[in-house]
């Protein structure tokens, strides 16, 4: 089955950049996603990238995809306290999503 | 992107009872999904719900425990049956659209 792994915790200073990394094993993945979950809330789709792309930028968010190494990253520029949340990497194949365990990002002043 | 309204947002239930969770999508979608998120963990897919056919369950989940309805292209329900404390989780529905998968806000279930 699909396997998605990501580091569990990241602490970053306000104003710095955050980089969250993710690896996956399913070579047939068509899309890869980043979701944000704030405490007590559902999942918010942040961004996604098609598997034939290697980069996508959307305001403060930059997604890099290395398909050869099956490595995905999310960079958040100028991290703010409102960025504190759990970030989930997910890959889709066969119309289903497989999630990583989530990276808890803590932004410190 | 699609907007999903999920209710209830939370509930506290007695063991042995059942709870039905509803999800309403603001547009027609072919596929809807139900996930469970146990405390401090990631999301696990319970089943895929397609209109006009029985839901497809993932390994470890069965229809008797988690019956699902999908009466039309904008609505689905998940019932958690004969609940035990181990069923305490967040349950989320999701819908697939061209721009990606969107999620309801989740139902936080506590079984006592």
PDB file of C-alpha atoms in Angstrom, chain A residues 6 30-31 33 35 37-45 48 86 88-89 92-102, chain B residues 10 31 33 35 37 40-45 48 56 58 90 92 94 96-106 108:
ATOM      1  CA  UNK A   6       6.993  13.259   7.206  1.00  0.00           C
ATOM      2  CA  UNK A  30      -0.893  11.790  -9.781  1.00  0.00           C
ATOM      3  CA  UNK A  31      -1.292  14.706  -7.389  1.00  0.00           C
ATOM      4  CA  UNK A  33      -1.216  17.850  -1.581  1.00  0.00           C
ATOM      5  CA  UNK A  35      -3.226  20.361   4.043  1.00  0.00           C
ATOM      6  CA  UNK A  37      -5.199  21.539  10.323  1.00  0.00           C
ATOM      7  CA  UNK A  38      -5.595  24.038  13.118  1.00  0.00           C
ATOM      8  CA  UNK A  39      -6.636  22.853  16.600  1.00  0.00           C
ATOM      9  CA  UNK A  40     -10.217  21.606  16.655  1.00  0.00           C
ATOM     10  CA  UNK A  41     -10.709  22.252  12.949  1.00  0.00           C
ATOM     11  CA  UNK A  42     -10.993  20.226   9.770  1.00  0.00           C
ATOM     12  CA  UNK A  43      -8.451  20.085   6.975  1.00  0.00           C
ATOM     13  CA  UNK A  44      -7.784  23.114   4.813  1.00  0.00           C
ATOM     14  CA  UNK A  45      -6.300  22.502   1.385  1.00  0.00           C
ATOM     15  CA  UNK A  48      -1.267  20.871  -4.545  1.00  0.00           C
ATOM     16  CA  UNK A  86      -0.376  20.542  11.820  1.00  0.00           C
ATOM     17  CA  UNK A  88      -0.307  16.980   6.328  1.00  0.00           C
ATOM     18  CA  UNK A  89       1.289  15.771   3.155  1.00  0.00           C
ATOM     19  CA  UNK A  92      -3.494  10.563  -4.518  1.00  0.00           C
ATOM     20  CA  UNK A  93      -3.621   7.553  -6.724  1.00  0.00           C
ATOM     21  CA  UNK A  94      -6.651   5.537  -7.725  1.00  0.00           C
ATOM     22  CA  UNK A  95      -8.875   8.404  -6.485  1.00  0.00           C
ATOM     23  CA  UNK A  96      -7.880   7.896  -2.863  1.00  0.00           C
ATOM     24  CA  UNK A  97      -5.760  10.055  -0.598  1.00  0.00           C
ATOM     25  CA  UNK A  98      -3.018   8.659   1.600  1.00  0.00           C
ATOM     26  CA  UNK A  99      -1.807  10.938   4.370  1.00  0.00           C
ATOM     27  CA  UNK A 100       1.405  11.329   6.240  1.00  0.00           C
ATOM     28  CA  UNK A 101       1.345  11.484  10.033  1.00  0.00           C
ATOM     29  CA  UNK A 102       1.429  15.286  10.024  1.00  0.00           C
TER      30      UNK A 102
ATOM     31  CA  UNK B  10     -19.225  17.215  18.113  1.00  0.00           C
ATOM     32  CA  UNK B  31     -16.967  10.601  -5.116  1.00  0.00           C
ATOM     33  CA  UNK B  33     -15.008   9.763   1.262  1.00  0.00           C
ATOM     34  CA  UNK B  35     -12.097   9.328   7.200  1.00  0.00           C
ATOM     35  CA  UNK B  37      -8.685  10.656  12.710  1.00  0.00           C
ATOM     36  CA  UNK B  40      -3.001  12.680  17.760  1.00  0.00           C
ATOM     37  CA  UNK B  41      -2.906  10.630  14.582  1.00  0.00           C
ATOM     38  CA  UNK B  42      -3.280  11.041  10.862  1.00  0.00           C
ATOM     39  CA  UNK B  43      -6.342  10.349   8.761  1.00  0.00           C
ATOM     40  CA  UNK B  44      -7.385   6.831   7.868  1.00  0.00           C
ATOM     41  CA  UNK B  45      -9.801   6.216   5.029  1.00  0.00           C
ATOM     42  CA  UNK B  48     -15.514   5.583  -0.523  1.00  0.00           C
ATOM     43  CA  UNK B  56     -16.326   0.507  -0.811  1.00  0.00           C
ATOM     44  CA  UNK B  58     -11.036  -0.198   3.373  1.00  0.00           C
ATOM     45  CA  UNK B  90     -12.762  12.826  14.711  1.00  0.00           C
ATOM     46  CA  UNK B  92     -14.327  13.716   8.455  1.00  0.00           C
ATOM     47  CA  UNK B  94     -14.341  14.630   1.902  1.00  0.00           C
ATOM     48  CA  UNK B  96     -13.282  15.040  -4.828  1.00  0.00           C
ATOM     49  CA  UNK B  97     -13.410  17.920  -7.286  1.00  0.00           C
ATOM     50  CA  UNK B  98     -11.142  18.953 -10.140  1.00  0.00           C
ATOM     51  CA  UNK B  99      -9.239  21.322  -7.885  1.00  0.00           C
ATOM     52  CA  UNK B 100      -8.560  18.706  -5.271  1.00  0.00           C
ATOM     53  CA  UNK B 101     -10.116  17.103  -2.256  1.00  0.00           C
ATOM     54  CA  UNK B 102     -11.975  19.292   0.203  1.00  0.00           C
ATOM     55  CA  UNK B 103     -12.993  18.304   3.701  1.00  0.00           C
ATOM     56  CA  UNK B 104     -15.806  18.961   6.076  1.00  0.00           C
ATOM     57  CA  UNK B 105     -14.958  20.531   9.414  1.00  0.00           C
ATOM     58  CA  UNK B 106     -15.140  17.177  11.163  1.00  0.00           C
ATOM     59  CA  UNK B 108     -15.513  15.111  17.209  1.00  0.00           C
TER      60      UNK B 108
END
